[in-house]
């Protein structure tokens, strides 16, 4: 569906109802026109303001599948947005955060581009499988240390299309300390204070 379709509208309603800035994860976006590879779909994530307005979107740059899966179906994004996220009490300066999705975590140059654009934190939603969850946690810490930035990772738990997912969402400081890590199996909410 498009950026203003029913899923995005439901997420905007949720952000408005809770009065929060919401990173809504990703969905399959139908692009307004075909991209350079001739595809009209993208793996797109949205950040919505507390008023429900779209603050930023990110189209996944590194598609997973080695010629099948995402590369066969979806256009690769080209933009590397950095969005200002409000502090917990809303009184401090917004924190510049880079957006990425899942498999992007394996590509350090993406995060370096975001740091060059001012990012001090990264937000990474994912559907990372249990079979490779050790890479998920390690690469999150690596991106934090090499860029001296906070990494906020949210991964799917349970099963997804019959595949066991890795869970272990985590918040990592710029020195690689894991401030909080979620369970590998179930839903969990992490509430973490980060000193930038």
JSON list of C-alpha atoms in Angstrom, two decimals:
[
{"chain": "A", "resi": 1, "resn": "UNK", "atom": "CA", "xyz": [0.00, 0.00, 0.00]},
{"chain": "A", "resi": 2, "resn": "UNK", "atom": "CA", "xyz": [1.15, 3.63, -0.36]},
{"chain": "A", "resi": 3, "resn": "UNK", "atom": "CA", "xyz": [2.69, 5.78, 2.38]},
{"chain": "A", "resi": 4, "resn": "UNK", "atom": "CA", "xyz": [-0.79, 7.10, 3.20]},
{"chain": "A", "resi": 5, "resn": "UNK", "atom": "CA", "xyz": [-2.57, 3.71, 3.06]},
{"chain": "A", "resi": 6, "resn": "UNK", "atom": "CA", "xyz": [-4.55, 1.92, 5.79]},
{"chain": "A", "resi": 7, "resn": "UNK", "atom": "CA", "xyz": [-1.53, 0.52, 7.66]},
{"chain": "A", "resi": 8, "resn": "UNK", "atom": "CA", "xyz": [0.17, 3.91, 7.86]},
{"chain": "A", "resi": 9, "resn": "UNK", "atom": "CA", "xyz": [-3.13, 5.52, 8.88]},
{"chain": "A", "resi": 10, "resn": "UNK", "atom": "CA", "xyz": [-3.56, 2.97, 11.70]},
{"chain": "A", "resi": 11, "resn": "UNK", "atom": "CA", "xyz": [0.00, 3.66, 12.91]},
{"chain": "A", "resi": 12, "resn": "UNK", "atom": "CA", "xyz": [-0.63, 7.43, 12.77]},
{"chain": "A", "resi": 13, "resn": "UNK", "atom": "CA", "xyz": [-3.79, 6.94, 14.84]},
{"chain": "A", "resi": 14, "resn": "UNK", "atom": "CA", "xyz": [-1.81, 4.90, 17.39]},
{"chain": "A", "resi": 15, "resn": "UNK", "atom": "CA", "xyz": [0.91, 7.59, 17.66]},
{"chain": "A", "resi": 16, "resn": "UNK", "atom": "CA", "xyz": [-1.75, 10.27, 18.12]},
{"chain": "A", "resi": 17, "resn": "UNK", "atom": "CA", "xyz": [-3.71, 8.22, 20.70]},
{"chain": "A", "resi": 18, "resn": "UNK", "atom": "CA", "xyz": [-0.59, 7.55, 22.80]},
{"chain": "A", "resi": 19, "resn": "UNK", "atom": "CA", "xyz": [0.84, 11.04, 22.14]},
{"chain": "A", "resi": 20, "resn": "UNK", "atom": "CA", "xyz": [4.27, 9.59, 21.26]},
{"chain": "A", "resi": 21, "resn": "UNK", "atom": "CA", "xyz": [6.77, 9.67, 18.45]},
{"chain": "A", "resi": 22, "resn": "UNK", "atom": "CA", "xyz": [6.41, 6.21, 16.92]},
{"chain": "A", "resi": 23, "resn": "UNK", "atom": "CA", "xyz": [8.86, 4.25, 14.81]},
{"chain": "A", "resi": 24, "resn": "UNK", "atom": "CA", "xyz": [6.29, 1.93, 13.28]},
{"chain": "A", "resi": 25, "resn": "UNK", "atom": "CA", "xyz": [8.62, -0.72, 11.89]},
{"chain": "A", "resi": 26, "resn": "UNK", "atom": "CA", "xyz": [8.38, -1.54, 8.21]},
{"chain": "A", "resi": 27, "resn": "UNK", "atom": "CA", "xyz": [5.76, -2.52, 5.67]},
{"chain": "A", "resi": 28, "resn": "UNK", "atom": "CA", "xyz": [5.65, -3.27, 1.95]},
{"chain": "A", "resi": 29, "resn": "UNK", "atom": "CA", "xyz": [5.14, 0.08, 0.26]},
{"chain": "A", "resi": 30, "resn": "UNK", "atom": "CA", "xyz": [3.70, 0.36, -3.24]},
{"chain": "A", "resi": 31, "resn": "UNK", "atom": "CA", "xyz": [5.84, 3.09, -4.77]},
{"chain": "A", "resi": 32, "resn": "UNK", "atom": "CA", "xyz": [4.21, 5.95, -6.66]},
{"chain": "A", "resi": 33, "resn": "UNK", "atom": "CA", "xyz": [6.29, 4.93, -9.71]},
{"chain": "A", "resi": 34, "resn": "UNK", "atom": "CA", "xyz": [8.69, 2.15, -10.64]},
{"chain": "A", "resi": 35, "resn": "UNK", "atom": "CA", "xyz": [12.29, 2.53, -9.50]},
{"chain": "A", "resi": 36, "resn": "UNK", "atom": "CA", "xyz": [15.53, 2.12, -11.39]},
{"chain": "A", "resi": 37, "resn": "UNK", "atom": "CA", "xyz": [15.28, -1.71, -11.19]},
{"chain": "A", "resi": 38, "resn": "UNK", "atom": "CA", "xyz": [11.72, -1.61, -12.55]},
{"chain": "A", "resi": 39, "resn": "UNK", "atom": "CA", "xyz": [10.09, -2.63, -9.28]},
{"chain": "A", "resi": 40, "resn": "UNK", "atom": "CA", "xyz": [7.17, -0.82, -7.67]},
{"chain": "A", "resi": 41, "resn": "UNK", "atom": "CA", "xyz": [7.54, -2.19, -4.10]},
{"chain": "A", "resi": 42, "resn": "UNK", "atom": "CA", "xyz": [9.90, -1.24, -1.24]},
{"chain": "A", "resi": 43, "resn": "UNK", "atom": "CA", "xyz": [10.53, -2.34, 2.34]},
{"chain": "A", "resi": 44, "resn": "UNK", "atom": "CA", "xyz": [9.72, 0.99, 4.00]},
{"chain": "A", "resi": 45, "resn": "UNK", "atom": "CA", "xyz": [9.70, 2.11, 7.62]},
{"chain": "A", "resi": 46, "resn": "UNK", "atom": "CA", "xyz": [7.89, 5.13, 9.04]},
{"chain": "A", "resi": 47, "resn": "UNK", "atom": "CA", "xyz": [8.49, 7.52, 11.91]},
{"chain": "A", "resi": 48, "resn": "UNK", "atom": "CA", "xyz": [5.34, 9.34, 12.98]},
{"chain": "A", "resi": 49, "resn": "UNK", "atom": "CA", "xyz": [5.02, 12.37, 15.23]},
{"chain": "A", "resi": 50, "resn": "UNK", "atom": "CA", "xyz": [2.80, 12.57, 18.30]},
{"chain": "A", "resi": 51, "resn": "UNK", "atom": "CA", "xyz": [0.29, 14.38, 16.09]},
{"chain": "A", "resi": 52, "resn": "UNK", "atom": "CA", "xyz": [0.24, 11.40, 13.69]},
{"chain": "A", "resi": 53, "resn": "UNK", "atom": "CA", "xyz": [2.09, 13.21, 10.90]},
{"chain": "A", "resi": 54, "resn": "UNK", "atom": "CA", "xyz": [4.84, 11.36, 9.02]},
{"chain": "A", "resi": 55, "resn": "UNK", "atom": "CA", "xyz": [8.17, 12.75, 10.28]},
{"chain": "A", "resi": 56, "resn": "UNK", "atom": "CA", "xyz": [10.41, 10.53, 8.13]},
{"chain": "A", "resi": 57, "resn": "UNK", "atom": "CA", "xyz": [10.45, 7.36, 6.09]},
{"chain": "A", "resi": 58, "resn": "UNK", "atom": "CA", "xyz": [13.24, 5.03, 5.11]},
{"chain": "A", "resi": 59, "resn": "UNK", "atom": "CA", "xyz": [13.32, 2.59, 2.21]},
{"chain": "A", "resi": 60, "resn": "UNK", "atom": "CA", "xyz": [15.63, -0.33, 2.98]},
{"chain": "A", "resi": 61, "resn": "UNK", "atom": "CA", "xyz": [18.91, 0.05, 1.09]},
{"chain": "A", "resi": 62, "resn": "UNK", "atom": "CA", "xyz": [20.35, -3.47, 1.48]},
{"chain": "A", "resi": 63, "resn": "UNK", "atom": "CA", "xyz": [17.77, -6.02, 0.39]},
{"chain": "A", "resi": 64, "resn": "UNK", "atom": "CA", "xyz": [18.15, -9.56, 1.74]},
{"chain": "A", "resi": 65, "resn": "UNK", "atom": "CA", "xyz": [18.11, -12.55, -0.56]},
{"chain": "A", "resi": 66, "resn": "UNK", "atom": "CA", "xyz": [21.11, -12.68, -2.92]},
{"chain": "A", "resi": 67, "resn": "UNK", "atom": "CA", "xyz": [19.06, -12.24, -6.10]},
{"chain": "A", "resi": 68, "resn": "UNK", "atom": "CA", "xyz": [15.87, -13.82, -4.75]},
{"chain": "A", "resi": 69, "resn": "UNK", "atom": "CA", "xyz": [13.50, -12.64, -2.02]},
{"chain": "A", "resi": 70, "resn": "UNK", "atom": "CA", "xyz": [13.67, -8.88, -1.52]},
{"chain": "A", "resi": 71, "resn": "UNK", "atom": "CA", "xyz": [15.96, -8.16, -4.51]},
{"chain": "A", "resi": 72, "resn": "UNK", "atom": "CA", "xyz": [13.55, -9.98, -6.84]},
{"chain": "A", "resi": 73, "resn": "UNK", "atom": "CA", "xyz": [10.53, -8.09, -5.53]},
{"chain": "A", "resi": 74, "resn": "UNK", "atom": "CA", "xyz": [11.63, -4.72, -4.14]},
{"chain": "A", "resi": 75, "resn": "UNK", "atom": "CA", "xyz": [13.51, -1.61, -5.09]},
{"chain": "A", "resi": 76, "resn": "UNK", "atom": "CA", "xyz": [16.52, -0.67, -2.98]},
{"chain": "A", "resi": 77, "resn": "UNK", "atom": "CA", "xyz": [16.26, 2.66, -1.23]},
{"chain": "A", "resi": 78, "resn": "UNK", "atom": "CA", "xyz": [18.84, 5.35, -1.89]},
{"chain": "A", "resi": 79, "resn": "UNK", "atom": "CA", "xyz": [18.28, 7.87, 0.91]},
{"chain": "A", "resi": 80, "resn": "UNK", "atom": "CA", "xyz": [19.82, 7.63, 4.39]},
{"chain": "A", "resi": 81, "resn": "UNK", "atom": "CA", "xyz": [17.59, 9.86, 6.52]},
{"chain": "A", "resi": 82, "resn": "UNK", "atom": "CA", "xyz": [18.52, 11.27, 9.90]},
{"chain": "A", "resi": 83, "resn": "UNK", "atom": "CA", "xyz": [15.51, 12.33, 11.96]},
{"chain": "A", "resi": 84, "resn": "UNK", "atom": "CA", "xyz": [15.40, 14.41, 15.17]},
{"chain": "A", "resi": 85, "resn": "UNK", "atom": "CA", "xyz": [13.88, 12.35, 17.98]},
{"chain": "A", "resi": 86, "resn": "UNK", "atom": "CA", "xyz": [12.60, 14.19, 21.07]},
{"chain": "A", "resi": 87, "resn": "UNK", "atom": "CA", "xyz": [14.19, 13.56, 24.45]},
{"chain": "A", "resi": 88, "resn": "UNK", "atom": "CA", "xyz": [12.13, 11.79, 27.11]},
{"chain": "A", "resi": 89, "resn": "UNK", "atom": "CA", "xyz": [10.90, 14.97, 28.76]},
{"chain": "A", "resi": 90, "resn": "UNK", "atom": "CA", "xyz": [10.67, 16.84, 25.45]},
{"chain": "A", "resi": 91, "resn": "UNK", "atom": "CA", "xyz": [12.68, 19.81, 26.72]},
{"chain": "A", "resi": 92, "resn": "UNK", "atom": "CA", "xyz": [16.14, 18.99, 25.33]},
{"chain": "A", "resi": 93, "resn": "UNK", "atom": "CA", "xyz": [17.39, 19.27, 21.78]},
{"chain": "A", "resi": 94, "resn": "UNK", "atom": "CA", "xyz": [16.14, 16.53, 19.47]},
{"chain": "A", "resi": 95, "resn": "UNK", "atom": "CA", "xyz": [18.56, 13.61, 19.11]},
{"chain": "A", "resi": 96, "resn": "UNK", "atom": "CA", "xyz": [19.60, 13.05, 15.48]},
{"chain": "A", "resi": 97, "resn": "UNK", "atom": "CA", "xyz": [18.91, 9.38, 14.71]},
{"chain": "A", "resi": 98, "resn": "UNK", "atom": "CA", "xyz": [19.70, 7.39, 11.58]},
{"chain": "A", "resi": 99, "resn": "UNK", "atom": "CA", "xyz": [17.14, 4.91, 10.26]},
{"chain": "A", "resi": 100, "resn": "UNK", "atom": "CA", "xyz": [17.87, 1.47, 8.85]},
{"chain": "A", "resi": 101, "resn": "UNK", "atom": "CA", "xyz": [16.16, -1.93, 8.63]},
{"chain": "A", "resi": 102, "resn": "UNK", "atom": "CA", "xyz": [17.24, -5.47, 9.52]},
{"chain": "A", "resi": 103, "resn": "UNK", "atom": "CA", "xyz": [19.88, -6.73, 7.03]},
{"chain": "A", "resi": 104, "resn": "UNK", "atom": "CA", "xyz": [21.25, -3.17, 6.71]},
{"chain": "A", "resi": 105, "resn": "UNK", "atom": "CA", "xyz": [22.97, -3.83, 10.07]},
{"chain": "A", "resi": 106, "resn": "UNK", "atom": "CA", "xyz": [25.62, -5.86, 8.22]},
{"chain": "A", "resi": 107, "resn": "UNK", "atom": "CA", "xyz": [26.83, -2.82, 6.21]},
{"chain": "A", "resi": 108, "resn": "UNK", "atom": "CA", "xyz": [28.94, -0.38, 8.30]},
{"chain": "A", "resi": 109, "resn": "UNK", "atom": "CA", "xyz": [29.25, 2.20, 5.50]},
{"chain": "A", "resi": 110, "resn": "UNK", "atom": "CA", "xyz": [25.51, 2.98, 5.78]},
{"chain": "A", "resi": 111, "resn": "UNK", "atom": "CA", "xyz": [25.95, 3.98, 9.42]},
{"chain": "A", "resi": 112, "resn": "UNK", "atom": "CA", "xyz": [29.08, 6.01, 8.66]},
{"chain": "A", "resi": 113, "resn": "UNK", "atom": "CA", "xyz": [27.06, 7.99, 6.09]},
{"chain": "A", "resi": 114, "resn": "UNK", "atom": "CA", "xyz": [24.44, 8.68, 8.77]},
{"chain": "A", "resi": 115, "resn": "UNK", "atom": "CA", "xyz": [27.09, 9.79, 11.29]},
{"chain": "A", "resi": 116, "resn": "UNK", "atom": "CA", "xyz": [28.48, 12.11, 8.60]},
{"chain": "A", "resi": 117, "resn": "UNK", "atom": "CA", "xyz": [24.92, 13.51, 8.34]},
{"chain": "A", "resi": 118, "resn": "UNK", "atom": "CA", "xyz": [24.87, 14.15, 12.12]},
{"chain": "A", "resi": 119, "resn": "UNK", "atom": "CA", "xyz": [23.39, 10.94, 13.59]},
{"chain": "A", "resi": 120, "resn": "UNK", "atom": "CA", "xyz": [24.11, 10.30, 17.27]},
{"chain": "A", "resi": 121, "resn": "UNK", "atom": "CA", "xyz": [21.80, 7.28, 17.51]},
{"chain": "A", "resi": 122, "resn": "UNK", "atom": "CA", "xyz": [20.47, 4.55, 15.22]},
{"chain": "A", "resi": 123, "resn": "UNK", "atom": "CA", "xyz": [17.04, 2.91, 15.23]},
{"chain": "A", "resi": 124, "resn": "UNK", "atom": "CA", "xyz": [16.96, -0.57, 13.67]},
{"chain": "A", "resi": 125, "resn": "UNK", "atom": "CA", "xyz": [13.72, -2.63, 13.41]},
{"chain": "A", "resi": 126, "resn": "UNK", "atom": "CA", "xyz": [14.17, -6.18, 12.14]},
{"chain": "A", "resi": 127, "resn": "UNK", "atom": "CA", "xyz": [12.87, -9.66, 11.48]},
{"chain": "A", "resi": 128, "resn": "UNK", "atom": "CA", "xyz": [16.19, -11.35, 12.29]},
{"chain": "A", "resi": 129, "resn": "UNK", "atom": "CA", "xyz": [16.01, -15.15, 12.59]},
{"chain": "A", "resi": 130, "resn": "UNK", "atom": "CA", "xyz": [17.05, -17.13, 15.66]},
{"chain": "A", "resi": 131, "resn": "UNK", "atom": "CA", "xyz": [19.63, -19.06, 13.63]},
{"chain": "A", "resi": 132, "resn": "UNK", "atom": "CA", "xyz": [21.71, -15.87, 13.26]},
{"chain": "A", "resi": 133, "resn": "UNK", "atom": "CA", "xyz": [20.70, -13.91, 16.36]},
{"chain": "A", "resi": 134, "resn": "UNK", "atom": "CA", "xyz": [24.30, -13.88, 17.65]},
{"chain": "A", "resi": 135, "resn": "UNK", "atom": "CA", "xyz": [25.16, -11.73, 14.60]},
{"chain": "A", "resi": 136, "resn": "UNK", "atom": "CA", "xyz": [22.23, -9.40, 15.43]},
{"chain": "A", "resi": 137, "resn": "UNK", "atom": "CA", "xyz": [23.52, -8.66, 18.93]},
{"chain": "A", "resi": 138, "resn": "UNK", "atom": "CA", "xyz": [27.20, -8.50, 17.92]},
{"chain": "A", "resi": 139, "resn": "UNK", "atom": "CA", "xyz": [26.63, -6.21, 14.92]},
{"chain": "A", "resi": 140, "resn": "UNK", "atom": "CA", "xyz": [24.49, -3.85, 17.01]},
{"chain": "A", "resi": 141, "resn": "UNK", "atom": "CA", "xyz": [27.36, -3.48, 19.48]},
{"chain": "A", "resi": 142, "resn": "UNK", "atom": "CA", "xyz": [29.85, -3.07, 16.63]},
{"chain": "A", "resi": 143, "resn": "UNK", "atom": "CA", "xyz": [27.81, -0.29, 14.97]},
{"chain": "A", "resi": 144, "resn": "UNK", "atom": "CA", "xyz": [27.58, 1.49, 18.36]},
{"chain": "A", "resi": 145, "resn": "UNK", "atom": "CA", "xyz": [31.31, 1.32, 19.12]},
{"chain": "A", "resi": 146, "resn": "UNK", "atom": "CA", "xyz": [32.65, 2.11, 15.65]},
{"chain": "A", "resi": 147, "resn": "UNK", "atom": "CA", "xyz": [30.35, 5.13, 15.30]},
{"chain": "A", "resi": 148, "resn": "UNK", "atom": "CA", "xyz": [30.28, 6.24, 18.95]},
{"chain": "A", "resi": 149, "resn": "UNK", "atom": "CA", "xyz": [26.49, 6.28, 18.78]},
{"chain": "A", "resi": 150, "resn": "UNK", "atom": "CA", "xyz": [23.58, 4.72, 20.65]},
{"chain": "A", "resi": 151, "resn": "UNK", "atom": "CA", "xyz": [21.94, 1.78, 18.86]},
{"chain": "A", "resi": 152, "resn": "UNK", "atom": "CA", "xyz": [18.28, 0.94, 19.49]},
{"chain": "A", "resi": 153, "resn": "UNK", "atom": "CA", "xyz": [17.38, -2.43, 17.97]},
{"chain": "A", "resi": 154, "resn": "UNK", "atom": "CA", "xyz": [13.89, -3.97, 17.89]},
{"chain": "A", "resi": 155, "resn": "UNK", "atom": "CA", "xyz": [13.63, -7.53, 16.58]},
{"chain": "A", "resi": 156, "resn": "UNK", "atom": "CA", "xyz": [10.74, -9.89, 15.96]},
{"chain": "A", "resi": 157, "resn": "UNK", "atom": "CA", "xyz": [10.31, -12.69, 18.51]},
{"chain": "A", "resi": 158, "resn": "UNK", "atom": "CA", "xyz": [8.31, -15.90, 18.26]},
{"chain": "A", "resi": 159, "resn": "UNK", "atom": "CA", "xyz": [7.79, -17.20, 14.73]},
{"chain": "A", "resi": 160, "resn": "UNK", "atom": "CA", "xyz": [7.37, -15.33, 11.46]},
{"chain": "A", "resi": 161, "resn": "UNK", "atom": "CA", "xyz": [6.02, -17.26, 8.46]},
{"chain": "A", "resi": 162, "resn": "UNK", "atom": "CA", "xyz": [7.06, -20.49, 10.22]},
{"chain": "A", "resi": 163, "resn": "UNK", "atom": "CA", "xyz": [10.63, -19.31, 10.93]},
{"chain": "A", "resi": 164, "resn": "UNK", "atom": "CA", "xyz": [11.85, -19.02, 14.53]},
{"chain": "A", "resi": 165, "resn": "UNK", "atom": "CA", "xyz": [12.84, -15.39, 15.11]},
{"chain": "A", "resi": 166, "resn": "UNK", "atom": "CA", "xyz": [15.68, -14.24, 17.36]},
{"chain": "A", "resi": 167, "resn": "UNK", "atom": "CA", "xyz": [14.08, -11.61, 19.58]},
{"chain": "A", "resi": 168, "resn": "UNK", "atom": "CA", "xyz": [16.77, -10.03, 21.77]},
{"chain": "A", "resi": 169, "resn": "UNK", "atom": "CA", "xyz": [15.88, -6.43, 21.05]},
{"chain": "A", "resi": 170, "resn": "UNK", "atom": "CA", "xyz": [18.55, -4.30, 22.69]},
{"chain": "A", "resi": 171, "resn": "UNK", "atom": "CA", "xyz": [19.75, -0.80, 23.53]},
{"chain": "A", "resi": 172, "resn": "UNK", "atom": "CA", "xyz": [23.52, -0.33, 23.24]},
{"chain": "A", "resi": 173, "resn": "UNK", "atom": "CA", "xyz": [25.60, 2.66, 24.38]},
{"chain": "A", "resi": 174, "resn": "UNK", "atom": "CA", "xyz": [28.39, 4.23, 22.34]},
{"chain": "A", "resi": 175, "resn": "UNK", "atom": "CA", "xyz": [30.97, 2.23, 24.33]},
{"chain": "A", "resi": 176, "resn": "UNK", "atom": "CA", "xyz": [29.24, -1.07, 23.52]},
{"chain": "A", "resi": 177, "resn": "UNK", "atom": "CA", "xyz": [27.46, -1.60, 26.84]},
{"chain": "A", "resi": 178, "resn": "UNK", "atom": "CA", "xyz": [24.11, -3.34, 26.46]},
{"chain": "A", "resi": 179, "resn": "UNK", "atom": "CA", "xyz": [21.78, -1.33, 28.71]},
{"chain": "A", "resi": 180, "resn": "UNK", "atom": "CA", "xyz": [18.85, -3.67, 28.18]},
{"chain": "A", "resi": 181, "resn": "UNK", "atom": "CA", "xyz": [18.08, -6.80, 26.19]},
{"chain": "A", "resi": 182, "resn": "UNK", "atom": "CA", "xyz": [14.70, -8.40, 25.58]},
{"chain": "A", "resi": 183, "resn": "UNK", "atom": "CA", "xyz": [13.84, -12.08, 25.70]},
{"chain": "A", "resi": 184, "resn": "UNK", "atom": "CA", "xyz": [14.58, -14.24, 22.66]},
{"chain": "A", "resi": 185, "resn": "UNK", "atom": "CA", "xyz": [11.05, -15.63, 22.55]},
{"chain": "A", "resi": 186, "resn": "UNK", "atom": "CA", "xyz": [8.21, -13.35, 23.65]},
{"chain": "A", "resi": 187, "resn": "UNK", "atom": "CA", "xyz": [6.90, -9.82, 23.46]},
{"chain": "A", "resi": 188, "resn": "UNK", "atom": "CA", "xyz": [8.55, -7.44, 25.88]},
{"chain": "A", "resi": 189, "resn": "UNK", "atom": "CA", "xyz": [8.73, -3.69, 26.46]},
{"chain": "A", "resi": 190, "resn": "UNK", "atom": "CA", "xyz": [12.11, -2.16, 27.26]},
{"chain": "A", "resi": 191, "resn": "UNK", "atom": "CA", "xyz": [12.11, 1.21, 28.96]},
{"chain": "A", "resi": 192, "resn": "UNK", "atom": "CA", "xyz": [15.65, 2.56, 29.01]},
{"chain": "A", "resi": 193, "resn": "UNK", "atom": "CA", "xyz": [17.20, 5.90, 29.93]},
{"chain": "A", "resi": 194, "resn": "UNK", "atom": "CA", "xyz": [20.23, 6.77, 27.83]},
{"chain": "A", "resi": 195, "resn": "UNK", "atom": "CA", "xyz": [22.77, 9.45, 28.80]},
{"chain": "A", "resi": 196, "resn": "UNK", "atom": "CA", "xyz": [23.94, 10.95, 25.51]}
]
